[in-house]
PDB file of C-alpha atoms in Angstrom:
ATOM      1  CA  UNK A  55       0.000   0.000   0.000  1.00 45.00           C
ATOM      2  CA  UNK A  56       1.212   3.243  -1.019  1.00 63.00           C
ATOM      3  CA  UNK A  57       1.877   6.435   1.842  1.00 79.00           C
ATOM      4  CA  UNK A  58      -0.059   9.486   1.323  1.00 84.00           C
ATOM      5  CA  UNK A  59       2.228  12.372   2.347  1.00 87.00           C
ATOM      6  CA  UNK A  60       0.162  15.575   1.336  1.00 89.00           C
ATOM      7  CA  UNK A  61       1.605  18.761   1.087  1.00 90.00           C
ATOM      8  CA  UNK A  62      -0.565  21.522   3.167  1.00 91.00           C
ATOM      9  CA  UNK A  63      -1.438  25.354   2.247  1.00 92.00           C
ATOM     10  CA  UNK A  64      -2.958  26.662   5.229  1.00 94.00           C
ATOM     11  CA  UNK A  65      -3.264  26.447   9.003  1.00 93.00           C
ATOM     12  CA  UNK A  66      -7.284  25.242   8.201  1.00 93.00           C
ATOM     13  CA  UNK A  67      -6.103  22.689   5.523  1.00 92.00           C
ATOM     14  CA  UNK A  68      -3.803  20.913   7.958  1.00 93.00           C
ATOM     15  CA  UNK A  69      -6.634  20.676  10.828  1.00 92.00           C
ATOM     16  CA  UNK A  70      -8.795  19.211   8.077  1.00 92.00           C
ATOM     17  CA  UNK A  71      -5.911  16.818   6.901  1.00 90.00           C
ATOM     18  CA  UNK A  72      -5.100  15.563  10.069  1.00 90.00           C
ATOM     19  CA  UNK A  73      -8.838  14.298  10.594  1.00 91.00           C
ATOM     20  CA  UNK A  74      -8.237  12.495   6.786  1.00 90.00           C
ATOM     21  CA  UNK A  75      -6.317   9.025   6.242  1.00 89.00           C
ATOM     22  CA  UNK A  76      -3.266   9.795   5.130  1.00 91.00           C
ATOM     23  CA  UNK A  77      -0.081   8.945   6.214  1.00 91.00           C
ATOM     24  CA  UNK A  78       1.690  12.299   6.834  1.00 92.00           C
ATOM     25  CA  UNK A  79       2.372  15.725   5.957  1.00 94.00           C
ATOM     26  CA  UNK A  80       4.830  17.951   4.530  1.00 93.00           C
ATOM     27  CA  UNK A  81       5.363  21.771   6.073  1.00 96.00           C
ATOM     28  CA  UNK A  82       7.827  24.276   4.757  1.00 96.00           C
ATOM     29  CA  UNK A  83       9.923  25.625   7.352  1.00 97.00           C
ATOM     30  CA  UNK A  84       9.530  29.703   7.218  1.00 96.00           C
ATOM     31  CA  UNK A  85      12.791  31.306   6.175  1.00 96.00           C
ATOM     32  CA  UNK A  86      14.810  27.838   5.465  1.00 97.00           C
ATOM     33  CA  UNK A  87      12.246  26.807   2.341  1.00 96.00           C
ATOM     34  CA  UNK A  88      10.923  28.032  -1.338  1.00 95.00           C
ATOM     35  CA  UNK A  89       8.141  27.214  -3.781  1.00 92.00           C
ATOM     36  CA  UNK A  90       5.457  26.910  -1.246  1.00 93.00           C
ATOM     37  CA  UNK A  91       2.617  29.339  -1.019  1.00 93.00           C
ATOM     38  CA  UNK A  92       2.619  28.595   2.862  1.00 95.00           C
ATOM     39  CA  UNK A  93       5.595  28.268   5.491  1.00 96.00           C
ATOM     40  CA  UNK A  94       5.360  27.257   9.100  1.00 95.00           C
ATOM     41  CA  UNK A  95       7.349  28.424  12.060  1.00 94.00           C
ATOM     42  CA  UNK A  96       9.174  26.097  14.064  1.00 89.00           C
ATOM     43  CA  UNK A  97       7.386  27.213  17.772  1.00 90.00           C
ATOM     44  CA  UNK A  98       3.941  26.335  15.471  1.00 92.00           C
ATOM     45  CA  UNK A  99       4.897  22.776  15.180  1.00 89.00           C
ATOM     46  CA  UNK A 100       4.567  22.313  19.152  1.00 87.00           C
ATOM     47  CA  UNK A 101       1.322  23.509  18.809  1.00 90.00           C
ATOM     48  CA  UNK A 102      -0.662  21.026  16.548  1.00 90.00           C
ATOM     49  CA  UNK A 103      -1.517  17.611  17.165  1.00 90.00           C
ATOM     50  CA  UNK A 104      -0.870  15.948  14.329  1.00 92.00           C
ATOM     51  CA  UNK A 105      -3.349  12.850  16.025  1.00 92.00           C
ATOM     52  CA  UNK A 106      -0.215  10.401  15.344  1.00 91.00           C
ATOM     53  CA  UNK A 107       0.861  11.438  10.979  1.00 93.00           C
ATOM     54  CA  UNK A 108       4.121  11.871  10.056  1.00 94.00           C
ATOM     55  CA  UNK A 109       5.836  15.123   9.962  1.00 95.00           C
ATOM     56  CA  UNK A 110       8.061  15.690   7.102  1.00 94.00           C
ATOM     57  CA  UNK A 111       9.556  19.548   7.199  1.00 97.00           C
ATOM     58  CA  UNK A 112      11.426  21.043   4.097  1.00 96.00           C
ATOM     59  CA  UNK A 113      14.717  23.003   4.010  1.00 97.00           C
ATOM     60  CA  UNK A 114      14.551  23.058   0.087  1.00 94.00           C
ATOM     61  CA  UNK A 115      16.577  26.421   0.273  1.00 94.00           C
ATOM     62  CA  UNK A 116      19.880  27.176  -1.128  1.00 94.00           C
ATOM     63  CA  UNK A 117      21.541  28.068   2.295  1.00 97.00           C
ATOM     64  CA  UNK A 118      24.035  31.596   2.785  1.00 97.00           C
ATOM     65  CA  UNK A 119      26.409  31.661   5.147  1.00 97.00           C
ATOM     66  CA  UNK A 120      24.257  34.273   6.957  1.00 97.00           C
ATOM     67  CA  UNK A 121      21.419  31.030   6.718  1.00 97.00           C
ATOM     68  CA  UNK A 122      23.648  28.936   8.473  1.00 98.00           C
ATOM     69  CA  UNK A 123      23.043  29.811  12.125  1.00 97.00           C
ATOM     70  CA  UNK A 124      19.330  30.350  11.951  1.00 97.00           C
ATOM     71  CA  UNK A 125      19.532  26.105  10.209  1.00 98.00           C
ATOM     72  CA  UNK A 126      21.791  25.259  13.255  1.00 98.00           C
ATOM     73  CA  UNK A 127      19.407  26.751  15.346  1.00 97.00           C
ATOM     74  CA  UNK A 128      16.061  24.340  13.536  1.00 97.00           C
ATOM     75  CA  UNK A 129      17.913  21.221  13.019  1.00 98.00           C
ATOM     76  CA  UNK A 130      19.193  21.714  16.915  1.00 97.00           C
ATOM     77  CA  UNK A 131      15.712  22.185  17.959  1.00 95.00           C
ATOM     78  CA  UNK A 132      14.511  18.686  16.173  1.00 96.00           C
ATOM     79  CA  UNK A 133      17.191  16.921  17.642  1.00 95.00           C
ATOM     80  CA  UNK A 134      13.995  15.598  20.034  1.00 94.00           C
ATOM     81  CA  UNK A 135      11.223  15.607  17.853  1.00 94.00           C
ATOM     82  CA  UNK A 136      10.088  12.417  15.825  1.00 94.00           C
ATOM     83  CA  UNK A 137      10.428  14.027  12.372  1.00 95.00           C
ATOM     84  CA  UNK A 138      11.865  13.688   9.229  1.00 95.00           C
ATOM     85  CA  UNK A 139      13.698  16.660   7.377  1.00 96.00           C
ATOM     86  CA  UNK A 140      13.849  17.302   3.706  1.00 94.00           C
ATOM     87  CA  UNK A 141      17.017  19.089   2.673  1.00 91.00           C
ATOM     88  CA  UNK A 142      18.244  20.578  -0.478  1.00 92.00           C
ATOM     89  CA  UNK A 143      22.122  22.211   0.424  1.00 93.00           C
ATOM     90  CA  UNK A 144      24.457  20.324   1.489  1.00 93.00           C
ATOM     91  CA  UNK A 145      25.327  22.732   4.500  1.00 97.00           C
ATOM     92  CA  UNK A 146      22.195  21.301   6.006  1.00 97.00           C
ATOM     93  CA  UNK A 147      23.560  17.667   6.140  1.00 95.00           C
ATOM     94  CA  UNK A 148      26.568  19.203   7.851  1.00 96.00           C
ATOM     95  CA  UNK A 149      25.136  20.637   9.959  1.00 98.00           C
ATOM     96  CA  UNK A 150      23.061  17.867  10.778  1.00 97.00           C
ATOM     97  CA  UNK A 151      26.306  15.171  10.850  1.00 97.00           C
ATOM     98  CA  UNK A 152      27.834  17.801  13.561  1.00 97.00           C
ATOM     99  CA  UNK A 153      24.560  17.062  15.633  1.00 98.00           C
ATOM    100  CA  UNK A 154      23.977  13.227  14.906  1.00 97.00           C
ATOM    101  CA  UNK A 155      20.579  13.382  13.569  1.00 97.00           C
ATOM    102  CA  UNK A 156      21.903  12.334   9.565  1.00 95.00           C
ATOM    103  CA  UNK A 157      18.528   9.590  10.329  1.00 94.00           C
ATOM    104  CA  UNK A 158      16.265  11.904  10.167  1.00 95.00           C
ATOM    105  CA  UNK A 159      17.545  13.383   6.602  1.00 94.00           C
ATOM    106  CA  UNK A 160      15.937  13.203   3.497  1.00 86.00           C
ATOM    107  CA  UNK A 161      17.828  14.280   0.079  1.00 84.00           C
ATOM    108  CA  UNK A 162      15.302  16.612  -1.662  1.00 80.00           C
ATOM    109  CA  UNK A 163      17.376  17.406  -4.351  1.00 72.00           C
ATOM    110  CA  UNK A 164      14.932  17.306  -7.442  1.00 65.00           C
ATOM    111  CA  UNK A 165      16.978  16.854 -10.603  1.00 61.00           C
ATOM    112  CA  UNK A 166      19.949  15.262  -9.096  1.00 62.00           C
ATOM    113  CA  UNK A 167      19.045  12.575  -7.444  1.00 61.00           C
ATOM    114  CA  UNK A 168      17.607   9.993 -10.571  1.00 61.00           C
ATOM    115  CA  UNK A 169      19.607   6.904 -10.770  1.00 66.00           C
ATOM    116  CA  UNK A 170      20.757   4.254  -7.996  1.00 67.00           C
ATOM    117  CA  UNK A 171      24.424   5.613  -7.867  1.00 64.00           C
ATOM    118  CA  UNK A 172      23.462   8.716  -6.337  1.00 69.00           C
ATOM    119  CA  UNK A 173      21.118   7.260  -4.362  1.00 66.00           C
ATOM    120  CA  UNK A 174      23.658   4.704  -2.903  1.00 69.00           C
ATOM    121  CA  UNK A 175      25.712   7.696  -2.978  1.00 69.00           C
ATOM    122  CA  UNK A 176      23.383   9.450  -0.110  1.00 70.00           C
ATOM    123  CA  UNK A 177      22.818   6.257   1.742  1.00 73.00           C
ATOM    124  CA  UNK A 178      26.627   5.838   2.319  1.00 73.00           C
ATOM    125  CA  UNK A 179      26.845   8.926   3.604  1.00 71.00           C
ATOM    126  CA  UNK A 180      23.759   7.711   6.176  1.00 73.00           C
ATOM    127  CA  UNK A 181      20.851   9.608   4.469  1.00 73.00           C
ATOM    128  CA  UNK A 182      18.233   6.513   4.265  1.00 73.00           C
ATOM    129  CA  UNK A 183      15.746   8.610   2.076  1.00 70.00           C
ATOM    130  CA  UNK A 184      15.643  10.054  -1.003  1.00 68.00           C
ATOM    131  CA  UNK A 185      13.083  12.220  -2.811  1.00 66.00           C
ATOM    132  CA  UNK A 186      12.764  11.097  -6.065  1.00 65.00           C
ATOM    133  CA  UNK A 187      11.604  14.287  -8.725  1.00 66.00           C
ATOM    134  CA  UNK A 188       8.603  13.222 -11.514  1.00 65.00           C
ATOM    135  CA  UNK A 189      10.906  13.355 -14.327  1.00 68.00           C
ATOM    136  CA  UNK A 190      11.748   9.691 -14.359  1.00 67.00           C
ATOM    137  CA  UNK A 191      10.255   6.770 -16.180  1.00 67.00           C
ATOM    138  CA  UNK A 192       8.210   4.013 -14.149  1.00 70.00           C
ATOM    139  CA  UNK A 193      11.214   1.992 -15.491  1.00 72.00           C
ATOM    140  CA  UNK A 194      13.869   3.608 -14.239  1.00 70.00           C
ATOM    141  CA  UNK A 195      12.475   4.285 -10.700  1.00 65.00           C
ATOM    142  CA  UNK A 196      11.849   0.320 -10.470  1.00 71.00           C
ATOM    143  CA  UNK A 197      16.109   0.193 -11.351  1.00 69.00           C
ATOM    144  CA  UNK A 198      16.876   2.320  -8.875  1.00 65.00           C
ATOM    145  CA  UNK A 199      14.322   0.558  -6.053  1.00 67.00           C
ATOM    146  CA  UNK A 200      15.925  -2.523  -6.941  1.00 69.00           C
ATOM    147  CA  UNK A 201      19.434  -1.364  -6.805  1.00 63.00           C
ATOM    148  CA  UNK A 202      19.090   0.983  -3.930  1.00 58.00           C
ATOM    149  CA  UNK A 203      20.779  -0.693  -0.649  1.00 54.00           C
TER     150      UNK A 203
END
């Protein structure tokens, strides 16, 4: 069976997703995430019960040096929280290595992550997810399932 991880738009969209049978959701992180037409604040996560889904929080942003501290600051603050992060610059998984919480990491890389050697590539370095972009063939997402460690 297939995992329905929906992405969410509003405050009122996630109370009425959390009530629906899916599996989990996905919430940008204000000020460390793009492309979404709604961003949540780390002190709001505390605040919702998400009645037992999955929490999957995006850092899809290309991170500046003057990023870095404010990213130190989130992925320090999840250390404790049953999450799982998806991250787009590398300064992320640093930063995430330097706390021990590479588990919790999930390449979100789009374009660059479409055949079984990068993958692998990622899993060696501990990431054990990867998001896989929509411009693959079924075929070649089956190759890299089947050669993925």
């Amino acid at each position: 069976m297939s995992k329905l991880i929906v992405t969410v738009n509003s405050f009122s969209h996630l109370d009425m997703l959390i009530d629906k049978d899916i599996y989990g959701v996905m919430l940008y992180i204000d000020k460390l995430s793009v492309n979404s037409s709604f961003y949540i604040g780390l002190n709001d996560i505390d605040k919702i019960d998400f009645k037992n889904k999955k929490i999957y929080l995006v850092m899809n942003k290309i991170m500046h040096n003057n990023d870095l501290d404010m990213v130190y600051e989130c992925l320090s603050s999840l250390r404790t929280k049953d999450v799982k992060i998806l991250f787009y610059d590398m300064a992320v998984y640093n930063i995430a290595k330097e706390l021990g919480i590479v588990n919790k990491l999930i390449i979100y890389q789009d374009h660059l992550n479409m055949s079984s050697y990068s993958n692998n590539f990622y899993y060696d370095m501990g990431i054990m997810g990867s998001y896989i972009g929509s411009d693959i063939t079924g075929d070649e997402l089956l190759n890299i399932r089947k050669n993925y460690q």
